[in-house]
Amino acid sequence: MALTINGNGRETLVPADFDTVIFYGARFRVTEFFGPYLHWIDETGQVPSSAVLRASARTFVAYTRAYRIARELAKAGCNVLFVPAPFYTDGITDIDRQGRFLGIYPGAARATADHRALLWGALAEAAAQDGITIVPQPEDTVTRGALTHNVFASAEAAEQGDTGHKSPAFAARWMQDVWPLTQARAKAA
């Protein structure tokens, strides 16, 4: 896209050159936010207060460099959608025992859709304050509390122990939720 825009010899791009900018993944690892909270909810049977969630969500979003870039684009008037890095893929490695995710936060495996919605809501509210729309991971791709279904693993995930990257089918599924948000903005303009 940048080559097409710059094809006329321009040397810079500005936010106004785009209807929408989508950050996809960009090291915005929501698993790091979800894990401790989902485990705590499971352990205590309670949910954190809205004040705690608001404060921690604001801190979490600001922690990621790509998010800070997105925030600057939004300040400049650009429509910004942020698609976070997805939950780890289930069944690729033994994350229950490896001292990774469920090894550290085993209660996250028992999270419900309502628990996830609460956390997605906190992140969405924090991002909205910066003019950014967070697009949550589709519920139909989630399994075991806060993992991604194995059918969405990248092609060589098992051989490489890659729990992060996903298949083109996964990207296509998430884009089903993203695309209407780009169209709504285009129609409003």
Short mmCIF file of N, CA and C in Angstrom, two decimals:
data_model
loop_
_atom_site.label_atom_id
_atom_site.label_comp_id
_atom_site.label_asym_id
_atom_site.label_seq_id
_atom_site.Cartn_x
_atom_site.Cartn_y
_atom_site.Cartn_z
N MET A 1 0.83 -1.17 0.00
CA MET A 1 0.00 0.00 0.00
C MET A 1 0.88 1.25 0.00
N ALA A 2 1.95 1.28 0.75
CA ALA A 2 2.80 2.47 0.81
C ALA A 2 3.41 2.77 -0.56
N LEU A 3 3.77 1.73 -1.33
CA LEU A 3 4.32 1.97 -2.66
C LEU A 3 3.28 2.61 -3.57
N THR A 4 2.04 2.16 -3.44
CA THR A 4 0.97 2.75 -4.25
C THR A 4 0.78 4.21 -3.88
N ILE A 5 0.74 4.51 -2.61
CA ILE A 5 0.55 5.88 -2.15
C ILE A 5 1.75 6.73 -2.53
N ASN A 6 2.93 6.18 -2.39
CA ASN A 6 4.14 6.93 -2.69
C ASN A 6 4.52 6.89 -4.16
N GLY A 7 3.75 6.21 -4.97
CA GLY A 7 4.05 6.08 -6.38
C GLY A 7 4.17 7.41 -7.10
N ASN A 8 3.62 8.46 -6.53
CA ASN A 8 3.70 9.77 -7.17
C ASN A 8 4.92 10.57 -6.71
N GLY A 9 5.85 9.92 -6.03
CA GLY A 9 7.07 10.59 -5.63
C GLY A 9 7.06 11.23 -4.26
N ARG A 10 5.97 11.12 -3.55
CA ARG A 10 5.93 11.69 -2.20
C ARG A 10 6.92 10.97 -1.30
N GLU A 11 7.47 11.69 -0.37
CA GLU A 11 8.46 11.11 0.54
C GLU A 11 7.90 10.81 1.92
N THR A 12 6.71 11.27 2.22
CA THR A 12 6.13 11.03 3.54
C THR A 12 4.68 10.58 3.42
N LEU A 13 4.24 9.93 4.45
CA LEU A 13 2.84 9.54 4.61
C LEU A 13 2.33 10.21 5.87
N VAL A 14 1.08 10.56 5.88
CA VAL A 14 0.48 11.15 7.08
C VAL A 14 -0.79 10.39 7.40
N PRO A 15 -1.24 10.43 8.64
CA PRO A 15 -2.44 9.68 9.02
C PRO A 15 -3.65 9.96 8.11
N ALA A 16 -3.76 11.18 7.63
CA ALA A 16 -4.91 11.51 6.77
C ALA A 16 -4.89 10.78 5.44
N ASP A 17 -3.75 10.14 5.10
CA ASP A 17 -3.66 9.37 3.87
C ASP A 17 -4.43 8.06 3.94
N PHE A 18 -4.89 7.71 5.11
CA PHE A 18 -5.53 6.40 5.30
C PHE A 18 -6.92 6.57 5.90
N ASP A 19 -7.85 5.73 5.45
CA ASP A 19 -9.17 5.69 6.09
C ASP A 19 -9.06 5.03 7.46
N THR A 20 -8.31 3.94 7.50
CA THR A 20 -8.15 3.16 8.72
C THR A 20 -6.77 2.53 8.73
N VAL A 21 -6.15 2.48 9.90
CA VAL A 21 -4.90 1.76 10.08
C VAL A 21 -5.20 0.62 11.04
N ILE A 22 -4.82 -0.58 10.64
CA ILE A 22 -5.04 -1.77 11.47
C ILE A 22 -3.69 -2.28 11.96
N PHE A 23 -3.57 -2.36 13.26
CA PHE A 23 -2.40 -3.00 13.88
C PHE A 23 -2.82 -4.45 14.14
N TYR A 24 -2.07 -5.38 13.60
CA TYR A 24 -2.42 -6.80 13.75
C TYR A 24 -1.29 -7.49 14.51
N GLY A 25 -1.59 -7.95 15.72
CA GLY A 25 -0.59 -8.59 16.56
C GLY A 25 0.29 -7.55 17.22
N ALA A 26 1.33 -7.15 16.52
CA ALA A 26 2.21 -6.06 16.92
C ALA A 26 2.70 -6.16 18.37
N ARG A 27 2.90 -7.38 18.82
CA ARG A 27 3.42 -7.65 20.17
C ARG A 27 2.52 -7.13 21.30
N PHE A 28 1.26 -6.93 20.97
CA PHE A 28 0.27 -6.54 21.99
C PHE A 28 -0.30 -7.85 22.55
N ARG A 29 0.42 -8.43 23.49
CA ARG A 29 0.17 -9.80 23.97
C ARG A 29 -0.82 -9.80 25.12
N VAL A 30 -2.09 -9.91 24.78
CA VAL A 30 -3.14 -9.85 25.80
C VAL A 30 -3.09 -11.04 26.75
N THR A 31 -2.44 -12.12 26.36
CA THR A 31 -2.30 -13.27 27.26
C THR A 31 -1.64 -12.84 28.56
N GLU A 32 -0.72 -11.89 28.47
CA GLU A 32 -0.04 -11.41 29.66
C GLU A 32 -0.97 -10.64 30.60
N PHE A 33 -2.01 -10.06 30.04
CA PHE A 33 -3.02 -9.35 30.84
C PHE A 33 -4.05 -10.34 31.37
N PHE A 34 -4.49 -11.24 30.50
CA PHE A 34 -5.55 -12.17 30.86
C PHE A 34 -5.11 -13.22 31.89
N GLY A 35 -3.91 -13.77 31.73
CA GLY A 35 -3.46 -14.87 32.57
C GLY A 35 -3.60 -14.63 34.06
N PRO A 36 -2.98 -13.59 34.60
CA PRO A 36 -3.06 -13.36 36.04
C PRO A 36 -4.48 -13.12 36.53
N TYR A 37 -5.25 -12.34 35.76
CA TYR A 37 -6.63 -12.05 36.19
C TYR A 37 -7.52 -13.28 36.14
N LEU A 38 -7.41 -14.05 35.06
CA LEU A 38 -8.26 -15.25 34.96
C LEU A 38 -7.91 -16.25 36.05
N HIS A 39 -6.64 -16.38 36.36
CA HIS A 39 -6.23 -17.28 37.44
C HIS A 39 -6.77 -16.77 38.78
N TRP A 40 -6.65 -15.48 39.02
CA TRP A 40 -7.13 -14.90 40.28
C TRP A 40 -8.64 -15.09 40.41
N ILE A 41 -9.39 -14.87 39.34
CA ILE A 41 -10.84 -15.07 39.37
C ILE A 41 -11.16 -16.51 39.73
N ASP A 42 -10.43 -17.45 39.14
CA ASP A 42 -10.66 -18.87 39.43
C ASP A 42 -10.32 -19.20 40.88
N GLU A 43 -9.22 -18.67 41.37
CA GLU A 43 -8.77 -18.95 42.74
C GLU A 43 -9.70 -18.36 43.80
N THR A 44 -10.18 -17.14 43.56
CA THR A 44 -10.95 -16.43 44.58
C THR A 44 -12.46 -16.51 44.39
N GLY A 45 -12.89 -16.82 43.17
CA GLY A 45 -14.33 -16.81 42.88
C GLY A 45 -14.90 -15.41 42.77
N GLN A 46 -14.03 -14.41 42.70
CA GLN A 46 -14.45 -13.02 42.60
C GLN A 46 -13.84 -12.39 41.35
N VAL A 47 -14.43 -11.29 40.94
CA VAL A 47 -13.83 -10.52 39.84
C VAL A 47 -13.22 -9.25 40.43
N PRO A 48 -12.17 -8.76 39.80
CA PRO A 48 -11.56 -7.52 40.28
C PRO A 48 -12.54 -6.36 40.17
N SER A 49 -12.34 -5.36 40.97
CA SER A 49 -13.20 -4.18 40.91
C SER A 49 -12.98 -3.48 39.57
N SER A 50 -13.96 -2.70 39.17
CA SER A 50 -13.83 -1.97 37.91
C SER A 50 -12.69 -0.96 38.00
N ALA A 51 -12.44 -0.39 39.18
CA ALA A 51 -11.35 0.56 39.34
C ALA A 51 -10.00 -0.12 39.12
N VAL A 52 -9.83 -1.32 39.65
CA VAL A 52 -8.59 -2.07 39.47
C VAL A 52 -8.40 -2.42 38.00
N LEU A 53 -9.45 -2.90 37.37
CA LEU A 53 -9.35 -3.27 35.96
C LEU A 53 -9.04 -2.05 35.08
N ARG A 54 -9.70 -0.94 35.36
CA ARG A 54 -9.45 0.27 34.58
C ARG A 54 -7.98 0.70 34.70
N ALA A 55 -7.50 0.75 35.92
CA ALA A 55 -6.12 1.20 36.14
C ALA A 55 -5.11 0.24 35.51
N SER A 56 -5.31 -1.04 35.69
CA SER A 56 -4.34 -1.99 35.15
C SER A 56 -4.43 -2.06 33.62
N ALA A 57 -5.61 -1.91 33.06
CA ALA A 57 -5.75 -1.91 31.60
C ALA A 57 -5.05 -0.70 30.99
N ARG A 58 -5.19 0.46 31.63
CA ARG A 58 -4.51 1.66 31.12
C ARG A 58 -2.99 1.46 31.15
N THR A 59 -2.49 0.88 32.22
CA THR A 59 -1.05 0.63 32.31
C THR A 59 -0.62 -0.38 31.26
N PHE A 60 -1.40 -1.44 31.09
CA PHE A 60 -1.05 -2.50 30.14
C PHE A 60 -0.99 -1.99 28.71
N VAL A 61 -2.01 -1.25 28.28
CA VAL A 61 -2.02 -0.80 26.88
C VAL A 61 -0.84 0.13 26.61
N ALA A 62 -0.51 0.97 27.55
CA ALA A 62 0.58 1.93 27.35
C ALA A 62 1.96 1.27 27.34
N TYR A 63 2.03 0.04 27.81
CA TYR A 63 3.29 -0.69 27.91
C TYR A 63 3.83 -1.11 26.54
N THR A 64 2.96 -1.31 25.57
CA THR A 64 3.35 -1.84 24.27
C THR A 64 3.72 -0.71 23.30
N ARG A 65 4.91 -0.79 22.73
CA ARG A 65 5.39 0.25 21.82
C ARG A 65 4.45 0.46 20.64
N ALA A 66 3.98 -0.61 20.02
CA ALA A 66 3.08 -0.47 18.87
C ALA A 66 1.79 0.23 19.27
N TYR A 67 1.34 -0.01 20.49
CA TYR A 67 0.14 0.68 20.95
C TYR A 67 0.41 2.18 21.06
N ARG A 68 1.57 2.53 21.56
CA ARG A 68 1.90 3.96 21.67
C ARG A 68 1.95 4.63 20.30
N ILE A 69 2.43 3.91 19.29
CA ILE A 69 2.41 4.43 17.92
C ILE A 69 0.96 4.58 17.45
N ALA A 70 0.16 3.57 17.73
CA ALA A 70 -1.27 3.63 17.37
C ALA A 70 -1.94 4.83 18.02
N ARG A 71 -1.60 5.07 19.26
CA ARG A 71 -2.18 6.21 19.99
C ARG A 71 -1.84 7.53 19.31
N GLU A 72 -0.60 7.66 18.84
CA GLU A 72 -0.21 8.88 18.15
C GLU A 72 -0.96 9.04 16.83
N LEU A 73 -1.17 7.95 16.11
CA LEU A 73 -1.95 8.02 14.88
C LEU A 73 -3.39 8.44 15.16
N ALA A 74 -3.94 7.89 16.23
CA ALA A 74 -5.32 8.26 16.61
C ALA A 74 -5.39 9.73 16.99
N LYS A 75 -4.39 10.22 17.71
CA LYS A 75 -4.36 11.65 18.08
C LYS A 75 -4.35 12.54 16.85
N ALA A 76 -3.73 12.03 15.79
CA ALA A 76 -3.64 12.80 14.54
C ALA A 76 -4.90 12.67 13.70
N GLY A 77 -5.91 11.96 14.22
CA GLY A 77 -7.19 11.86 13.53
C GLY A 77 -7.41 10.61 12.72
N CYS A 78 -6.50 9.68 12.79
CA CYS A 78 -6.62 8.44 12.04
C CYS A 78 -7.54 7.46 12.77
N ASN A 79 -8.37 6.73 12.03
CA ASN A 79 -9.16 5.65 12.61
C ASN A 79 -8.23 4.46 12.83
N VAL A 80 -8.06 4.04 14.07
CA VAL A 80 -7.12 2.98 14.40
C VAL A 80 -7.86 1.80 15.01
N LEU A 81 -7.64 0.63 14.40
CA LEU A 81 -8.14 -0.63 14.94
C LEU A 81 -6.94 -1.44 15.40
N PHE A 82 -7.06 -2.06 16.57
CA PHE A 82 -5.95 -2.85 17.09
C PHE A 82 -6.43 -4.27 17.32
N VAL A 83 -5.81 -5.20 16.60
CA VAL A 83 -6.07 -6.62 16.72
C VAL A 83 -4.90 -7.20 17.51
N PRO A 84 -5.10 -7.52 18.79
CA PRO A 84 -3.98 -7.98 19.62
C PRO A 84 -3.42 -9.33 19.18
N ALA A 85 -2.24 -9.64 19.68
CA ALA A 85 -1.70 -10.98 19.47
C ALA A 85 -2.66 -11.98 20.11
N PRO A 86 -2.95 -13.07 19.43
CA PRO A 86 -3.93 -14.03 19.95
C PRO A 86 -3.40 -14.83 21.13
N PHE A 87 -4.34 -15.50 21.79
CA PHE A 87 -3.96 -16.42 22.87
C PHE A 87 -3.07 -17.53 22.29
N TYR A 88 -2.24 -18.12 23.14
CA TYR A 88 -1.40 -19.23 22.72
C TYR A 88 -2.26 -20.35 22.13
N THR A 89 -1.66 -21.10 21.22
CA THR A 89 -2.36 -22.23 20.60
C THR A 89 -2.29 -23.44 21.51
N ASP A 90 -3.43 -24.05 21.76
CA ASP A 90 -3.53 -25.24 22.61
C ASP A 90 -2.90 -26.45 21.92
N GLY A 91 -2.23 -27.27 22.69
CA GLY A 91 -1.75 -28.56 22.21
C GLY A 91 -0.46 -28.54 21.41
N ILE A 92 0.18 -27.41 21.25
CA ILE A 92 1.43 -27.35 20.50
C ILE A 92 2.60 -27.78 21.38
N THR A 93 2.65 -27.24 22.56
CA THR A 93 3.63 -27.66 23.56
C THR A 93 2.86 -27.86 24.86
N ASP A 94 3.48 -28.46 25.81
CA ASP A 94 2.80 -28.72 27.07
C ASP A 94 2.88 -27.48 27.96
N ILE A 95 2.06 -26.48 27.63
CA ILE A 95 2.11 -25.23 28.37
C ILE A 95 1.55 -25.36 29.78
N ASP A 96 0.94 -26.50 30.07
CA ASP A 96 0.46 -26.73 31.43
C ASP A 96 1.64 -26.99 32.37
N ARG A 97 2.72 -27.54 31.85
CA ARG A 97 3.83 -27.94 32.71
C ARG A 97 5.13 -27.21 32.44
N GLN A 98 5.21 -26.46 31.40
CA GLN A 98 6.49 -25.86 31.01
C GLN A 98 6.82 -24.56 31.73
N GLY A 99 6.07 -24.19 32.71
CA GLY A 99 6.33 -22.90 33.33
C GLY A 99 5.91 -21.76 32.43
N ARG A 100 5.06 -22.07 31.47
CA ARG A 100 4.49 -21.06 30.58
C ARG A 100 3.01 -20.98 30.86
N PHE A 101 2.44 -19.91 30.61
CA PHE A 101 1.03 -19.58 30.75
C PHE A 101 0.26 -20.46 31.75
N LEU A 102 -0.29 -21.61 31.33
CA LEU A 102 -1.08 -22.41 32.26
C LEU A 102 -0.23 -23.04 33.35
N GLY A 103 1.05 -23.18 33.12
CA GLY A 103 1.94 -23.64 34.17
C GLY A 103 2.06 -22.61 35.29
N ILE A 104 1.91 -21.35 34.92
CA ILE A 104 1.97 -20.25 35.89
C ILE A 104 0.57 -19.87 36.38
N TYR A 105 -0.39 -19.87 35.45
CA TYR A 105 -1.76 -19.44 35.76
C TYR A 105 -2.76 -20.55 35.44
N PRO A 106 -2.72 -21.66 36.15
CA PRO A 106 -3.59 -22.78 35.80
C PRO A 106 -5.08 -22.45 35.85
N GLY A 107 -5.48 -21.51 36.69
CA GLY A 107 -6.89 -21.15 36.77
C GLY A 107 -7.42 -20.54 35.49
N ALA A 108 -6.53 -20.02 34.64
CA ALA A 108 -6.97 -19.43 33.37
C ALA A 108 -7.65 -20.46 32.48
N ALA A 109 -7.30 -21.73 32.66
CA ALA A 109 -7.90 -22.79 31.84
C ALA A 109 -9.39 -22.96 32.12
N ARG A 110 -9.86 -22.44 33.23
CA ARG A 110 -11.28 -22.58 33.58
C ARG A 110 -12.07 -21.29 33.37
N ALA A 111 -11.47 -20.34 32.70
CA ALA A 111 -12.14 -19.06 32.45
C ALA A 111 -13.37 -19.26 31.56
N THR A 112 -14.34 -18.42 31.76
CA THR A 112 -15.56 -18.46 30.97
C THR A 112 -15.58 -17.31 29.97
N ALA A 113 -16.53 -17.37 29.05
CA ALA A 113 -16.70 -16.28 28.09
C ALA A 113 -16.99 -14.97 28.81
N ASP A 114 -17.74 -15.03 29.91
CA ASP A 114 -18.04 -13.82 30.69
C ASP A 114 -16.78 -13.23 31.30
N HIS A 115 -15.88 -14.09 31.79
CA HIS A 115 -14.62 -13.59 32.35
C HIS A 115 -13.78 -12.92 31.26
N ARG A 116 -13.70 -13.57 30.10
CA ARG A 116 -12.95 -12.97 29.00
C ARG A 116 -13.58 -11.64 28.57
N ALA A 117 -14.91 -11.61 28.49
CA ALA A 117 -15.60 -10.37 28.09
C ALA A 117 -15.29 -9.23 29.06
N LEU A 118 -15.21 -9.54 30.33
CA LEU A 118 -14.88 -8.52 31.34
C LEU A 118 -13.51 -7.92 31.05
N LEU A 119 -12.53 -8.77 30.75
CA LEU A 119 -11.18 -8.28 30.50
C LEU A 119 -11.07 -7.59 29.15
N TRP A 120 -11.72 -8.13 28.14
CA TRP A 120 -11.75 -7.45 26.84
C TRP A 120 -12.38 -6.07 27.01
N GLY A 121 -13.43 -6.00 27.79
CA GLY A 121 -14.09 -4.71 28.03
C GLY A 121 -13.18 -3.69 28.67
N ALA A 122 -12.38 -4.15 29.64
CA ALA A 122 -11.43 -3.22 30.31
C ALA A 122 -10.40 -2.71 29.31
N LEU A 123 -9.88 -3.60 28.47
CA LEU A 123 -8.90 -3.17 27.47
C LEU A 123 -9.55 -2.24 26.44
N ALA A 124 -10.76 -2.57 26.02
CA ALA A 124 -11.47 -1.75 25.04
C ALA A 124 -11.73 -0.35 25.59
N GLU A 125 -12.13 -0.28 26.84
CA GLU A 125 -12.39 1.02 27.48
C GLU A 125 -11.11 1.85 27.56
N ALA A 126 -10.01 1.20 27.94
CA ALA A 126 -8.73 1.92 28.03
C ALA A 126 -8.31 2.43 26.66
N ALA A 127 -8.45 1.60 25.64
CA ALA A 127 -8.05 2.00 24.29
C ALA A 127 -8.96 3.09 23.74
N ALA A 128 -10.24 3.00 24.04
CA ALA A 128 -11.20 4.00 23.55
C ALA A 128 -10.83 5.40 24.06
N GLN A 129 -10.25 5.48 25.24
CA GLN A 129 -9.80 6.77 25.77
C GLN A 129 -8.73 7.40 24.88
N ASP A 130 -8.05 6.56 24.11
CA ASP A 130 -7.01 7.03 23.20
C ASP A 130 -7.50 7.08 21.76
N GLY A 131 -8.79 6.81 21.54
CA GLY A 131 -9.33 6.83 20.19
C GLY A 131 -9.04 5.59 19.38
N ILE A 132 -8.73 4.50 20.07
CA ILE A 132 -8.38 3.24 19.42
C ILE A 132 -9.47 2.20 19.69
N THR A 133 -9.79 1.41 18.68
CA THR A 133 -10.75 0.32 18.84
C THR A 133 -10.00 -0.99 18.95
N ILE A 134 -10.15 -1.68 20.06
CA ILE A 134 -9.59 -3.03 20.25
C ILE A 134 -10.60 -4.01 19.67
N VAL A 135 -10.12 -4.95 18.87
CA VAL A 135 -10.99 -5.98 18.30
C VAL A 135 -10.65 -7.30 18.99
N PRO A 136 -11.53 -7.78 19.89
CA PRO A 136 -11.25 -8.99 20.66
C PRO A 136 -11.10 -10.24 19.79
N GLN A 137 -10.34 -11.19 20.31
CA GLN A 137 -10.22 -12.48 19.62
C GLN A 137 -11.60 -13.12 19.58
N PRO A 138 -12.02 -13.61 18.41
CA PRO A 138 -13.35 -14.21 18.29
C PRO A 138 -13.52 -15.39 19.26
N GLU A 139 -14.65 -15.40 19.94
CA GLU A 139 -14.93 -16.44 20.93
C GLU A 139 -14.89 -17.85 20.34
N ASP A 140 -15.29 -17.99 19.09
CA ASP A 140 -15.32 -19.33 18.49
C ASP A 140 -13.92 -19.86 18.17
N THR A 141 -12.89 -19.07 18.43
CA THR A 141 -11.51 -19.54 18.24
C THR A 141 -10.85 -19.91 19.57
N VAL A 142 -11.58 -19.72 20.68
CA VAL A 142 -11.00 -19.89 22.02
C VAL A 142 -11.40 -21.24 22.60
N THR A 143 -10.45 -21.86 23.30
CA THR A 143 -10.69 -23.12 23.99
C THR A 143 -9.98 -23.09 25.34
N ARG A 144 -10.30 -24.00 26.22
CA ARG A 144 -9.65 -24.15 27.52
C ARG A 144 -9.38 -22.82 28.22
N GLY A 145 -10.40 -22.00 28.30
CA GLY A 145 -10.31 -20.77 29.08
C GLY A 145 -9.69 -19.60 28.36
N ALA A 146 -8.46 -19.74 27.91
CA ALA A 146 -7.77 -18.62 27.26
C ALA A 146 -6.68 -19.12 26.32
N LEU A 147 -7.03 -20.12 25.55
CA LEU A 147 -6.12 -20.64 24.52
C LEU A 147 -6.85 -20.61 23.18
N THR A 148 -6.09 -20.68 22.11
CA THR A 148 -6.67 -20.73 20.77
C THR A 148 -6.79 -22.19 20.35
N HIS A 149 -7.92 -22.52 19.71
CA HIS A 149 -8.12 -23.88 19.20
C HIS A 149 -6.95 -24.29 18.31
N ASN A 150 -6.54 -25.52 18.46
CA ASN A 150 -5.42 -26.10 17.72
C ASN A 150 -5.63 -26.07 16.21
N VAL A 151 -6.86 -26.11 15.74
CA VAL A 151 -7.11 -26.10 14.29
C VAL A 151 -6.59 -24.82 13.64
N PHE A 152 -6.30 -23.79 14.45
CA PHE A 152 -5.80 -22.53 13.92
C PHE A 152 -4.29 -22.39 14.04
N ALA A 153 -3.60 -23.48 14.36
CA ALA A 153 -2.14 -23.44 14.48
C ALA A 153 -1.50 -23.12 13.13
N SER A 154 -0.34 -22.50 13.16
CA SER A 154 0.39 -22.26 11.91
C SER A 154 0.87 -23.60 11.35
N ALA A 155 1.26 -23.61 10.10
CA ALA A 155 1.56 -24.85 9.37
C ALA A 155 2.58 -25.73 10.07
N GLU A 156 3.64 -25.18 10.59
CA GLU A 156 4.69 -26.00 11.21
C GLU A 156 4.78 -25.75 12.71
N ALA A 157 3.67 -25.41 13.32
CA ALA A 157 3.67 -25.06 14.73
C ALA A 157 4.17 -26.19 15.61
N ALA A 158 3.72 -27.40 15.38
CA ALA A 158 4.12 -28.52 16.22
C ALA A 158 5.62 -28.77 16.13
N GLU A 159 6.16 -28.77 14.91
CA GLU A 159 7.59 -29.02 14.72
C GLU A 159 8.44 -27.93 15.35
N GLN A 160 7.94 -26.70 15.32
CA GLN A 160 8.72 -25.57 15.82
C GLN A 160 8.36 -25.15 17.24
N GLY A 161 7.34 -25.79 17.82
CA GLY A 161 6.89 -25.41 19.16
C GLY A 161 6.34 -23.99 19.19
N ASP A 162 5.74 -23.57 18.08
CA ASP A 162 5.26 -22.20 17.91
C ASP A 162 3.82 -22.07 18.37
N THR A 163 3.63 -21.55 19.56
CA THR A 163 2.27 -21.37 20.09
C THR A 163 1.69 -20.00 19.76
N GLY A 164 2.50 -19.13 19.18
CA GLY A 164 2.07 -17.76 18.92
C GLY A 164 1.45 -17.53 17.56
N HIS A 165 2.13 -17.98 16.51
CA HIS A 165 1.65 -17.71 15.16
C HIS A 165 0.48 -18.62 14.80
N LYS A 166 -0.38 -18.11 13.95
CA LYS A 166 -1.60 -18.84 13.59
C LYS A 166 -1.69 -19.00 12.08
N SER A 167 -2.68 -19.75 11.65
CA SER A 167 -2.90 -20.07 10.24
C SER A 167 -3.60 -18.93 9.50
N PRO A 168 -3.55 -18.97 8.17
CA PRO A 168 -4.33 -18.00 7.40
C PRO A 168 -5.84 -18.09 7.70
N ALA A 169 -6.32 -19.28 8.02
CA ALA A 169 -7.74 -19.42 8.38
C ALA A 169 -8.07 -18.64 9.64
N PHE A 170 -7.13 -18.61 10.57
CA PHE A 170 -7.35 -17.84 11.79
C PHE A 170 -7.43 -16.35 11.47
N ALA A 171 -6.48 -15.86 10.67
CA ALA A 171 -6.49 -14.44 10.29
C ALA A 171 -7.79 -14.10 9.57
N ALA A 172 -8.22 -14.99 8.68
CA ALA A 172 -9.46 -14.75 7.94
C ALA A 172 -10.65 -14.68 8.89
N ARG A 173 -10.66 -15.55 9.89
CA ARG A 173 -11.77 -15.53 10.85
C ARG A 173 -11.79 -14.21 11.62
N TRP A 174 -10.65 -13.77 12.11
CA TRP A 174 -10.61 -12.53 12.89
C TRP A 174 -10.97 -11.34 12.00
N MET A 175 -10.53 -11.39 10.75
CA MET A 175 -10.84 -10.28 9.84
C MET A 175 -12.35 -10.18 9.56
N GLN A 176 -13.08 -11.25 9.76
CA GLN A 176 -14.54 -11.17 9.64
C GLN A 176 -15.11 -10.19 10.66
N ASP A 177 -14.44 -10.03 11.78
CA ASP A 177 -14.87 -9.06 12.81
C ASP A 177 -14.27 -7.68 12.56
N VAL A 178 -13.11 -7.65 11.93
CA VAL A 178 -12.42 -6.38 11.69
C VAL A 178 -13.01 -5.64 10.49
N TRP A 179 -13.24 -6.35 9.41
CA TRP A 179 -13.66 -5.72 8.16
C TRP A 179 -14.89 -4.83 8.31
N PRO A 180 -15.95 -5.27 8.98
CA PRO A 180 -17.11 -4.38 9.13
C PRO A 180 -16.77 -3.06 9.83
N LEU A 181 -15.79 -3.06 10.71
CA LEU A 181 -15.40 -1.83 11.39
C LEU A 181 -14.72 -0.86 10.43
N THR A 182 -14.02 -1.38 9.44
CA THR A 182 -13.42 -0.50 8.44
C THR A 182 -14.49 0.05 7.51
N GLN A 183 -15.47 -0.75 7.19
CA GLN A 183 -16.54 -0.32 6.29
C GLN A 183 -17.44 0.73 6.95
N ALA A 184 -17.71 0.57 8.23
CA ALA A 184 -18.54 1.53 8.95
C ALA A 184 -17.89 2.91 8.91
N ARG A 185 -16.59 2.95 9.09
CA ARG A 185 -15.86 4.23 9.06
C ARG A 185 -15.90 4.83 7.66
N ALA A 186 -15.73 3.99 6.63
CA ALA A 186 -15.72 4.48 5.24
C ALA A 186 -17.08 5.07 4.87
N LYS A 187 -18.15 4.44 5.34
CA LYS A 187 -19.51 4.94 5.04
C LYS A 187 -19.80 6.25 5.77
N ALA A 188 -19.21 6.38 6.97
CA ALA A 188 -19.45 7.59 7.77
C ALA A 188 -18.71 8.80 7.20
N ALA A 189 -17.64 8.52 6.47
CA ALA A 189 -16.80 9.62 5.94
C ALA A 189 -17.42 10.32 4.75
#
